[in-house]
PDB file of C-alpha atoms and ligand atoms in Angstrom:
ATOM      1  CA  MET A 267      60.210   2.091 -20.218  1.00 43.00           C
ATOM      2  CA  ARG A 268      59.850   5.577 -21.797  1.00 45.00           C
ATOM      3  CA  THR A 269      57.306   4.073 -24.313  1.00 48.00           C
ATOM      4  CA  GLU A 270      55.505   2.169 -21.841  1.00 52.00           C
ATOM      5  CA  ARG A 271      55.159   5.294 -19.722  1.00 52.00           C
ATOM      6  CA  SER A 272      53.826   7.411 -22.416  1.00 53.00           C
ATOM      7  CA  VAL A 273      51.261   4.695 -23.357  1.00 49.00           C
ATOM      8  CA  HIS A 274      50.429   4.975 -19.635  1.00 53.00           C
ATOM      9  CA  ARG A 275      49.870   8.395 -19.978  1.00 56.00           C
ATOM     10  CA  THR A 276      47.635   8.236 -23.122  1.00 55.00           C
ATOM     11  CA  ILE A 277      45.530   5.419 -22.164  1.00 53.00           C
ATOM     12  CA  LEU A 278      44.694   6.295 -18.506  1.00 51.00           C
ATOM     13  CA  PRO A 279      43.150   9.433 -18.856  1.00 54.00           C
ATOM     14  CA  LEU A 280      40.864   7.773 -21.362  1.00 52.00           C
ATOM     15  CA  LEU A 281      40.013   5.105 -19.341  1.00 50.00           C
ATOM     16  CA  VAL A 282      38.824   7.439 -16.757  1.00 51.00           C
ATOM     17  CA  VAL A 283      36.912   9.412 -19.173  1.00 51.00           C
ATOM     18  CA  ALA A 284      35.386   6.557 -20.783  1.00 54.00           C
ATOM     19  CA  SER A 285      34.405   5.163 -17.282  1.00 55.00           C
ATOM     20  CA  LEU A 286      32.564   8.319 -16.038  1.00 52.00           C
ATOM     21  CA  PRO A 287      29.367   7.484 -17.201  1.00 46.00           C
ATOM     22  CA  LEU A 288      29.413   4.130 -15.394  1.00 46.00           C
ATOM     23  CA  ILE A 289      30.829   5.505 -12.232  1.00 48.00           C
ATOM     24  CA  LEU A 290      28.307   8.500 -11.944  1.00 44.00           C
ATOM     25  CA  GLY A 291      25.552   5.964 -13.268  1.00 41.00           C
ATOM     26  CA  LEU A 292      26.466   3.817  -9.993  1.00 41.00           C
ATOM     27  CA  VAL A 293      26.981   6.740  -7.584  1.00 41.00           C
ATOM     28  CA  PHE A 294      23.847   8.329  -8.272  1.00 39.00           C
ATOM     29  CA  GLY A 295      21.560   5.257  -9.333  1.00 35.00           C
ATOM     30  CA  ALA A 296      22.352   3.580  -6.015  1.00 33.00           C
ATOM     31  CA  PHE A 297      22.381   6.308  -3.563  1.00 32.00           C
ATOM     32  CA  GLY A 298      21.175   9.221  -5.252  1.00 34.00           C
ATOM     33  CA  HIS A 299      17.737  11.063  -5.071  1.00 38.00           C
ATOM     34  CA  VAL A 300      15.658  11.159  -8.021  1.00 39.00           C
ATOM     35  CA  ARG A 301      15.429  14.883  -8.812  1.00 35.00           C
ATOM     36  CA  THR A 302      12.536  16.778  -9.555  1.00 38.00           C
ATOM     37  CA  ASP A 303      11.908  20.122 -11.296  1.00 37.00           C
ATOM     38  CA  GLY A 304       9.614  22.040  -9.496  1.00 50.00           C
ATOM     39  CA  GLY A 305       7.600  18.781  -8.559  1.00 49.00           C
ATOM     40  CA  ASP A 306       6.760  18.303 -12.114  1.00 43.00           C
ATOM     41  CA  ARG A 307       9.416  15.861 -13.560  1.00 50.00           C
ATOM     42  CA  GLU A 308      10.763  12.847 -12.268  1.00 55.00           C
ATOM     43  CA  HIS A 309      13.325  10.628 -14.010  1.00 47.00           C
ATOM     44  CA  SER A 310      13.360   7.021 -13.996  1.00 56.00           C
ATOM     45  CA  ALA A 311      11.345   6.507 -10.838  1.00 73.00           C
ATOM     46  CA  GLU A 312       9.610   3.285 -10.012  1.00 92.00           C
ATOM     47  CA  SER A 313       5.644   3.587  -9.642  1.00 96.00           C
ATOM     48  CA  VAL A 314       3.808   1.831  -6.814  1.00 95.00           C
ATOM     49  CA  SER A 315       0.143   1.736  -7.461  1.00 94.00           C
ATOM     50  CA  LEU A 316      -2.216   2.673  -4.658  1.00 96.00           C
ATOM     51  CA  PRO A 317      -5.777   0.835  -3.976  1.00 93.00           C
ATOM     52  CA  THR A 318      -8.553   2.844  -5.405  1.00 83.00           C
ATOM     53  CA  GLN A 319      -9.926   4.860  -2.389  1.00 73.00           C
ATOM     54  CA  SER A 320     -13.129   3.383  -1.173  1.00 68.00           C
ATOM     55  CA  GLY A 321     -15.270   6.773  -0.604  1.00 69.00           C
ATOM     56  CA  GLU A 322     -16.895   5.118   2.647  1.00 79.00           C
ATOM     57  CA  SER A 323     -16.454   5.017   6.182  1.00 87.00           C
ATOM     58  CA  ASP A 324     -18.707   4.394   9.265  1.00 92.00           C
ATOM     59  CA  VAL A 325     -17.427   7.736  10.720  1.00 97.00           C
ATOM     60  CA  SER A 326     -19.362  10.809  10.099  1.00 96.00           C
ATOM     61  CA  VAL A 327     -17.791  14.052   9.218  1.00 97.00           C
ATOM     62  CA  GLU A 328     -19.241  15.468  12.267  1.00 98.00           C
ATOM     63  CA  GLU A 329     -17.757  12.678  14.495  1.00 98.00           C
ATOM     64  CA  ALA A 330     -14.480  13.036  12.903  1.00 98.00           C
ATOM     65  CA  ILE A 331     -14.434  16.774  13.583  1.00 98.00           C
ATOM     66  CA  ALA A 332     -15.463  16.335  17.055  1.00 98.00           C
ATOM     67  CA  ASN A 333     -13.009  13.423  18.019  1.00 98.00           C
ATOM     68  CA  ARG A 334      -9.917  15.019  15.989  1.00 98.00           C
ATOM     69  CA  ARG A 335      -6.963  15.366  18.425  1.00 98.00           C
ATOM     70  CA  SER A 336      -3.371  15.958  17.727  1.00 98.00           C
ATOM     71  CA  ARG A 337      -1.918  12.521  18.629  1.00 98.00           C
ATOM     72  CA  ARG A 338       1.764  11.913  19.126  1.00 98.00           C
ATOM     73  CA  GLU A 339       1.969   8.487  20.187  1.00 98.00           C
ATOM     74  CA  TYR A 340       1.574   5.475  17.937  1.00 98.00           C
ATOM     75  CA  GLY A 341       0.932   1.841  17.869  1.00 98.00           C
ATOM     76  CA  GLU A 342       3.459  -1.014  16.411  1.00 97.00           C
ATOM     77  CA  GLU A 343       1.316  -1.954  13.543  1.00 97.00           C
ATOM     78  CA  ALA A 344       2.112  -1.231   9.878  1.00 98.00           C
ATOM     79  CA  LEU A 345      -0.421   0.749   7.931  1.00 98.00           C
ATOM     80  CA  SER A 346      -2.327  -0.999   4.971  1.00 97.00           C
ATOM     81  CA  ARG A 347      -1.694   0.288   1.509  1.00 97.00           C
ATOM     82  CA  ARG A 348      -5.390   1.113   1.636  1.00 96.00           C
ATOM     83  CA  GLU A 349      -4.670   3.372   4.584  1.00 97.00           C
ATOM     84  CA  LEU A 350      -2.024   5.010   2.923  1.00 98.00           C
ATOM     85  CA  GLY A 351      -3.747   5.646  -0.491  1.00 97.00           C
ATOM     86  CA  GLN A 352      -7.082   6.797   1.530  1.00 97.00           C
ATOM     87  CA  LEU A 353      -4.747   9.632   3.548  1.00 98.00           C
ATOM     88  CA  LEU A 354      -3.202  10.594   0.254  1.00 98.00           C
ATOM     89  CA  TRP A 355      -6.332  10.848  -1.608  1.00 97.00           C
ATOM     90  CA  ALA A 356      -8.029  13.239   1.153  1.00 97.00           C
ATOM     91  CA  ALA A 357      -4.796  15.418   1.161  1.00 98.00           C
ATOM     92  CA  GLN A 358      -4.611  15.867  -2.609  1.00 98.00           C
ATOM     93  CA  GLY A 359      -6.344  13.106  -4.486  1.00 97.00           C
ATOM     94  CA  VAL A 360      -7.985  13.762  -7.696  1.00 97.00           C
ATOM     95  CA  THR A 361     -12.025  13.783  -7.048  1.00 95.00           C
ATOM     96  CA  GLU A 362     -13.419  14.831 -10.086  1.00 96.00           C
ATOM     97  CA  GLY A 363     -11.618  13.289 -13.294  1.00 93.00           C
ATOM     98  CA  THR A 364     -12.833  15.493 -16.109  1.00 96.00           C
ATOM     99  CA  THR A 365     -11.392  18.802 -14.568  1.00 97.00           C
ATOM    100  CA  GLY A 366      -8.578  17.242 -12.519  1.00 97.00           C
ATOM    101  CA  TYR A 367     -10.344  18.981  -9.455  1.00 98.00           C
ATOM    102  CA  ARG A 368      -8.728  17.661  -6.028  1.00 98.00           C
ATOM    103  CA  ALA A 369     -10.206  16.966  -2.532  1.00 97.00           C
ATOM    104  CA  ALA A 370      -8.654  20.035  -1.120  1.00 98.00           C
ATOM    105  CA  PRO A 371      -9.366  23.464  -2.779  1.00 98.00           C
ATOM    106  CA  SER A 372      -6.812  25.503  -4.651  1.00 98.00           C
ATOM    107  CA  ALA A 373      -6.735  29.009  -5.584  1.00 98.00           C
ATOM    108  CA  GLY A 374      -7.351  29.187  -9.683  1.00 98.00           C
ATOM    109  CA  ALA A 375      -7.273  25.350  -9.587  1.00 98.00           C
ATOM    110  CA  LEU A 376      -2.996  25.801  -9.800  1.00 98.00           C
ATOM    111  CA  TYR A 377      -2.228  22.912  -7.149  1.00 98.00           C
ATOM    112  CA  PRO A 378       1.020  24.164  -5.726  1.00 98.00           C
ATOM    113  CA  LEU A 379       1.031  21.515  -3.169  1.00 98.00           C
ATOM    114  CA  GLU A 380       3.412  18.364  -3.720  1.00 98.00           C
ATOM    115  CA  VAL A 381       3.059  15.488  -1.157  1.00 99.00           C
ATOM    116  CA  TYR A 382       5.904  13.307  -0.170  1.00 98.00           C
ATOM    117  CA  VAL A 383       5.839   9.987   2.264  1.00 98.00           C
ATOM    118  CA  VAL A 384       8.706   9.073   4.262  1.00 98.00           C
ATOM    119  CA  VAL A 385       7.925   5.087   4.954  1.00 98.00           C
ATOM    120  CA  GLY A 386       9.664   4.364   8.499  1.00 98.00           C
ATOM    121  CA  THR A 387       9.169   1.630  10.838  1.00 96.00           C
ATOM    122  CA  PRO A 388       6.816  -0.205  11.236  1.00 97.00           C
ATOM    123  CA  GLY A 389       6.118   1.660   7.866  1.00 98.00           C
ATOM    124  CA  VAL A 390       3.385   0.216   5.360  1.00 98.00           C
ATOM    125  CA  ASP A 391       2.663  -3.400   4.471  1.00 97.00           C
ATOM    126  CA  ASP A 392       4.581  -4.452   1.253  1.00 95.00           C
ATOM    127  CA  LEU A 393       6.535  -1.198   0.942  1.00 97.00           C
ATOM    128  CA  GLU A 394       9.980  -1.002   1.395  1.00 97.00           C
ATOM    129  CA  LYS A 395      11.381   1.813   3.635  1.00 98.00           C
ATOM    130  CA  GLY A 396      12.218   4.957   2.145  1.00 98.00           C
ATOM    131  CA  ILE A 397      10.769   8.239   0.218  1.00 98.00           C
ATOM    132  CA  TYR A 398       7.778   8.062  -2.105  1.00 98.00           C
ATOM    133  CA  HIS A 399       6.145  11.020  -4.084  1.00 98.00           C
ATOM    134  CA  TYR A 400       2.337  11.241  -4.321  1.00 98.00           C
ATOM    135  CA  ARG A 401       1.280  11.613  -8.059  1.00 98.00           C
ATOM    136  CA  PRO A 402      -2.564  12.580  -7.600  1.00 98.00           C
ATOM    137  CA  GLU A 403      -3.219  12.266 -11.415  1.00 96.00           C
ATOM    138  CA  ASN A 404      -2.521   8.474 -11.111  1.00 96.00           C
ATOM    139  CA  HIS A 405      -3.167   8.067  -7.740  1.00 97.00           C
ATOM    140  CA  GLU A 406       0.144   6.307  -7.519  1.00 97.00           C
ATOM    141  CA  LEU A 407       3.374   6.791  -5.829  1.00 98.00           C
ATOM    142  CA  THR A 408       6.890   7.086  -7.464  1.00 98.00           C
ATOM    143  CA  ARG A 409       9.895   5.866  -5.464  1.00 98.00           C
ATOM    144  CA  ARG A 410      12.712   8.383  -4.888  1.00 97.00           C
ATOM    145  CA  LYS A 411      14.893   6.417  -2.423  1.00 97.00           C
ATOM    146  CA  ILE A 412      15.211   3.365  -0.803  1.00 97.00           C
ATOM    147  CA  GLY A 413      16.591   3.111   2.795  1.00 97.00           C
ATOM    148  CA  THR A 414      16.293   4.471   6.266  1.00 97.00           C
ATOM    149  CA  VAL A 415      15.217   8.075   6.365  1.00 97.00           C
ATOM    150  CA  GLN A 416      13.000   8.584   9.088  1.00 98.00           C
ATOM    151  CA  SER A 417      15.755   9.490  11.931  1.00 98.00           C
ATOM    152  CA  GLU A 418      17.191  11.871   9.613  1.00 98.00           C
ATOM    153  CA  LEU A 419      13.986  13.658   8.986  1.00 98.00           C
ATOM    154  CA  ARG A 420      13.423  13.651  12.911  1.00 98.00           C
ATOM    155  CA  ALA A 421      16.451  15.580  13.332  1.00 98.00           C
ATOM    156  CA  ALA A 422      15.257  17.833  10.704  1.00 98.00           C
ATOM    157  CA  GLY A 423      12.163  18.340  12.819  1.00 98.00           C
ATOM    158  CA  VAL A 424      13.829  19.672  15.889  1.00 98.00           C
ATOM    159  CA  ASP A 425      14.251  15.895  17.097  1.00 98.00           C
ATOM    160  CA  GLN A 426      10.431  15.719  17.308  1.00 98.00           C
ATOM    161  CA  GLU A 427       9.892  12.235  19.024  1.00 98.00           C
ATOM    162  CA  PRO A 428       6.650  11.748  16.749  1.00 98.00           C
ATOM    163  CA  ILE A 429       8.441  12.073  13.505  1.00 98.00           C
ATOM    164  CA  GLY A 430      10.708   9.286  14.185  1.00 98.00           C
ATOM    165  CA  GLU A 431       8.040   7.016  15.859  1.00 98.00           C
ATOM    166  CA  ALA A 432       5.272   7.174  13.513  1.00 98.00           C
ATOM    167  CA  ALA A 433       4.824   4.451  10.934  1.00 98.00           C
ATOM    168  CA  ILE A 434       5.310   7.161   7.855  1.00 98.00           C
ATOM    169  CA  ASP A 435       5.496  10.844   7.740  1.00 99.00           C
ATOM    170  CA  ILE A 436       3.641  12.665   5.193  1.00 99.00           C
ATOM    171  CA  VAL A 437       5.132  15.668   4.001  1.00 99.00           C
ATOM    172  CA  VAL A 438       3.366  18.512   2.497  1.00 99.00           C
ATOM    173  CA  CYS A 439       5.387  20.792   0.364  1.00 99.00           C
ATOM    174  CA  ALA A 440       4.839  23.695  -1.930  1.00 98.00           C
ATOM    175  CA  VAL A 441       5.900  25.020  -5.235  1.00 98.00           C
ATOM    176  CA  ASP A 442       5.237  28.502  -4.885  1.00 98.00           C
ATOM    177  CA  GLU A 443       5.741  29.469  -8.348  1.00 98.00           C
ATOM    178  CA  ARG A 444       2.599  27.860  -9.733  1.00 98.00           C
ATOM    179  CA  ALA A 445       0.814  30.526  -7.303  1.00 98.00           C
ATOM    180  CA  THR A 446       2.870  33.419  -7.749  1.00 98.00           C
ATOM    181  CA  GLY A 447       2.700  33.370 -11.685  1.00 96.00           C
ATOM    182  CA  LYS A 448      -0.913  34.440 -11.194  1.00 98.00           C
ATOM    183  CA  TYR A 449      -1.192  35.888  -7.747  1.00 98.00           C
ATOM    184  CA  GLY A 450       2.167  37.090  -7.190  1.00 98.00           C
ATOM    185  CA  GLU A 451       3.239  37.565  -3.432  1.00 98.00           C
ATOM    186  CA  ARG A 452      -0.405  37.187  -2.170  1.00 98.00           C
ATOM    187  CA  GLY A 453      -0.048  33.486  -3.798  1.00 98.00           C
ATOM    188  CA  ARG A 454       3.091  32.814  -1.723  1.00 98.00           C
ATOM    189  CA  LYS A 455       2.167  34.650   1.386  1.00 98.00           C
ATOM    190  CA  ARG A 456      -1.386  33.818   1.771  1.00 98.00           C
ATOM    191  CA  TYR A 457      -2.755  31.384  -0.658  1.00 98.00           C
ATOM    192  CA  VAL A 458      -0.214  28.637  -0.638  1.00 98.00           C
ATOM    193  CA  PRO A 459      -0.050  28.221   3.438  1.00 98.00           C
ATOM    194  CA  MET A 460      -3.944  28.167   3.325  1.00 98.00           C
ATOM    195  CA  GLU A 461      -4.022  25.480   0.838  1.00 98.00           C
ATOM    196  CA  ALA A 462      -1.696  23.426   2.909  1.00 98.00           C
ATOM    197  CA  GLY A 463      -4.024  23.935   6.025  1.00 98.00           C
ATOM    198  CA  HIS A 464      -6.895  22.532   3.669  1.00 98.00           C
ATOM    199  CA  ALA A 465      -4.739  19.643   2.848  1.00 98.00           C
ATOM    200  CA  GLY A 466      -3.846  19.233   6.538  1.00 98.00           C
ATOM    201  CA  GLU A 467      -7.192  19.486   7.879  1.00 98.00           C
ATOM    202  CA  ASN A 468      -8.318  16.584   5.363  1.00 98.00           C
ATOM    203  CA  LEU A 469      -5.400  14.545   6.552  1.00 98.00           C
ATOM    204  CA  TYR A 470      -6.432  14.980  10.193  1.00 98.00           C
ATOM    205  CA  LEU A 471     -10.132  14.134   9.616  1.00 98.00           C
ATOM    206  CA  GLN A 472      -9.154  11.184   7.373  1.00 97.00           C
ATOM    207  CA  ALA A 473      -7.031   9.805   9.922  1.00 98.00           C
ATOM    208  CA  GLU A 474      -9.705  10.045  12.354  1.00 98.00           C
ATOM    209  CA  ALA A 475     -12.201   8.143  10.288  1.00 97.00           C
ATOM    210  CA  LEU A 476      -9.479   5.462   9.666  1.00 96.00           C
ATOM    211  CA  GLY A 477      -8.904   5.254  13.578  1.00 97.00           C
ATOM    212  CA  LEU A 478      -5.381   6.107  12.899  1.00 98.00           C
ATOM    213  CA  ALA A 479      -3.324   9.122  14.869  1.00 98.00           C
ATOM    214  CA  THR A 480      -1.544  11.938  13.547  1.00 99.00           C
ATOM    215  CA  VAL A 481      -0.290  15.412  14.447  1.00 99.00           C
ATOM    216  CA  SER A 482       0.627  18.403  12.235  1.00 98.00           C
ATOM    217  CA  ILE A 483       4.225  19.635  12.646  1.00 98.00           C
ATOM    218  CA  GLY A 484       5.230  23.125  11.530  1.00 98.00           C
ATOM    219  CA  ALA A 485       8.647  23.307  13.473  1.00 98.00           C
ATOM    220  CA  PHE A 486      11.569  22.027  11.291  1.00 98.00           C
ATOM    221  CA  SER A 487      14.602  23.394   9.308  1.00 98.00           C
ATOM    222  CA  ASP A 488      13.025  23.933   5.752  1.00 98.00           C
ATOM    223  CA  ASP A 489      16.467  23.386   4.409  1.00 98.00           C
ATOM    224  CA  HIS A 490      16.960  20.204   6.231  1.00 98.00           C
ATOM    225  CA  VAL A 491      13.735  18.588   5.183  1.00 98.00           C
ATOM    226  CA  ARG A 492      14.507  19.655   1.545  1.00 98.00           C
ATOM    227  CA  ASP A 493      18.070  17.956   1.832  1.00 98.00           C
ATOM    228  CA  VAL A 494      16.408  14.623   3.530  1.00 98.00           C
ATOM    229  CA  LEU A 495      13.811  14.688   0.839  1.00 98.00           C
ATOM    230  CA  GLY A 496      16.230  15.523  -1.993  1.00 98.00           C
ATOM    231  CA  ILE A 497      13.981  18.144  -3.638  1.00 98.00           C
ATOM    232  CA  PRO A 498      15.342  21.562  -5.193  1.00 98.00           C
ATOM    233  CA  THR A 499      14.888  24.775  -3.452  1.00 98.00           C
ATOM    234  CA  SER A 500      11.724  25.762  -5.833  1.00 98.00           C
ATOM    235  CA  GLN A 501       9.848  23.450  -3.334  1.00 98.00           C
ATOM    236  CA  ARG A 502       9.054  24.649   0.444  1.00 98.00           C
ATOM    237  CA  PRO A 503       8.153  22.076   2.856  1.00 98.00           C
ATOM    238  CA  LEU A 504       5.207  23.494   4.917  1.00 98.00           C
ATOM    239  CA  TYR A 505       3.894  20.494   7.047  1.00 98.00           C
ATOM    240  CA  ILE A 506       4.945  17.110   8.419  1.00 99.00           C
ATOM    241  CA  PHE A 507       2.406  14.975   9.396  1.00 99.00           C
ATOM    242  CA  PRO A 508       3.814  11.836  11.206  1.00 99.00           C
ATOM    243  CA  VAL A 509       0.807   9.086  10.797  1.00 98.00           C
ATOM    244  CA  GLY A 510       0.432   5.483  12.794  1.00 98.00           C
ATOM    245  CA  GLY A 511      -1.866   3.415  14.352  1.00 98.00           C
ATOM    246  CA  ARG A 512      -3.467   4.261  17.922  1.00 98.00           C
ATOM    247  CA  THR A 513      -1.777   2.958  20.862  1.00 97.00           C
TER     248      THR A 513
HETATM  249  C1  LIG B 625       0.551  25.290  11.933  1.00 62.85           C
HETATM  250  C2  LIG B 625       0.835  24.275  13.094  1.00 62.85           C
HETATM  251  C3  LIG B 625       2.049  23.811  13.454  1.00 62.85           C
HETATM  252  C4  LIG B 625       2.059  22.899  14.740  1.00 62.85           C
HETATM  253  N1  LIG B 625       3.183  22.487  14.660  1.00 62.85           N
HETATM  254  C5  LIG B 625       3.226  21.582  15.809  1.00 62.85           C
HETATM  255  C6  LIG B 625       4.741  21.162  15.952  1.00 62.85           C
HETATM  256  O1  LIG B 625       5.836  21.377  15.556  1.00 62.85           O
HETATM  257  N2  LIG B 625       4.742  20.091  16.895  1.00 62.85           N
HETATM  258  C7  LIG B 625       3.465  19.819  17.785  1.00 62.85           C
HETATM  259  O2  LIG B 625       3.685  18.600  18.542  1.00 62.85           O
HETATM  260  N3  LIG B 625       2.388  20.030  17.335  1.00 62.85           N
HETATM  261  C8  LIG B 625       2.233  21.058  16.193  1.00 62.85           C
HETATM  262  N4  LIG B 625       0.958  21.687  16.308  1.00 62.85           N
HETATM  263  C9  LIG B 625      -0.053  20.823  16.945  1.00 62.85           C
HETATM  264  C10 LIG B 625      -0.652  21.812  17.979  1.00 62.85           C
HETATM  265  O3  LIG B 625       0.155  21.841  19.181  1.00 62.85           O
HETATM  266  C11 LIG B 625      -1.951  21.287  18.377  1.00 62.85           C
HETATM  267  O4  LIG B 625      -3.182  21.562  17.411  1.00 62.85           O
HETATM  268  C12 LIG B 625      -2.708  21.878  19.449  1.00 62.85           C
HETATM  269  O5  LIG B 625      -2.068  21.600  20.642  1.00 62.85           O
HETATM  270  C13 LIG B 625      -4.308  21.849  19.522  1.00 62.85           C
HETATM  271  O6  LIG B 625      -4.409  20.343  19.827  1.00 62.85           O
HETATM  272  P1  LIG B 625      -5.486  19.600  19.078  1.00 62.85           P
HETATM  273  O7  LIG B 625      -4.904  19.815  17.529  1.00 62.85           O
HETATM  274  O8  LIG B 625      -5.426  18.469  19.492  1.00 62.85           O
HETATM  275  O9  LIG B 625      -6.753  20.298  19.024  1.00 62.85           O
HETATM  276  C14 LIG B 625       0.935  22.618  15.346  1.00 62.85           C
HETATM  277  C15 LIG B 625      -0.436  22.953  14.565  1.00 62.85           C
HETATM  278  C16 LIG B 625      -0.537  23.993  13.868  1.00 62.85           C
HETATM  279  C17 LIG B 625      -1.784  24.227  13.248  1.00 62.85           C
END
């Protein structure tokens, strides 16, 4: 009896220690977010390709500006992947391959913005509900989490209905450090929010040209949005754009 107990005492802790990697792997692999380091590194995240942007539209830039409106009601149709790709390209896509310059201007071409997509209901054709991160350099998404997230994002956005009712929510965040390294506080206080404004207006006008509906949302809890997206404190959420079809 005594021997059996001592064997258990020795073997049980060993078994627990040996199983730790498996237990941690299951917990974080199945339910955890893929963390980023200042938006630069993403581990073992699956890539989702987006159609090449078309570069053509029947709507002139003047018409898009004239007709742009904040629209808070959305249709029941899912967005197409082409529409999603076009929206993300307008916000932060690379428009000059050799330099890496993007659709929206950036102080010192430092590109502090990181763009996330929360796919809800009705969502996007052939894309599971969840959280995705836009990678401008490859014009693709990396999948961060699969599951229902939109209702929690709505809660983070002081329960604003458009966030929960749109097909998707595009969340524009910033890694301030990329701008403060060169520009100090001016980078954080002025340049970064200005850049979010540029990306945001591009999103509005692109949505207009595609016949979609969107609204810029600035009222939300930064910490709660960070928590929902699973992003570190080095990233600051600046805007939420619910996007859907027109009613
Ligand atoms: C910085 C900023 C923050 C905003 N935040 C919200 C918001 O939290 N919720 C909302 O419904 N609209 C928000 N809006 C949209 C404004 O309400 C909208 O732009 C304004 O009513 C003018 O309407 P228009 O965009 O159709 O011209 C925001 C707009 C800006 C520029």
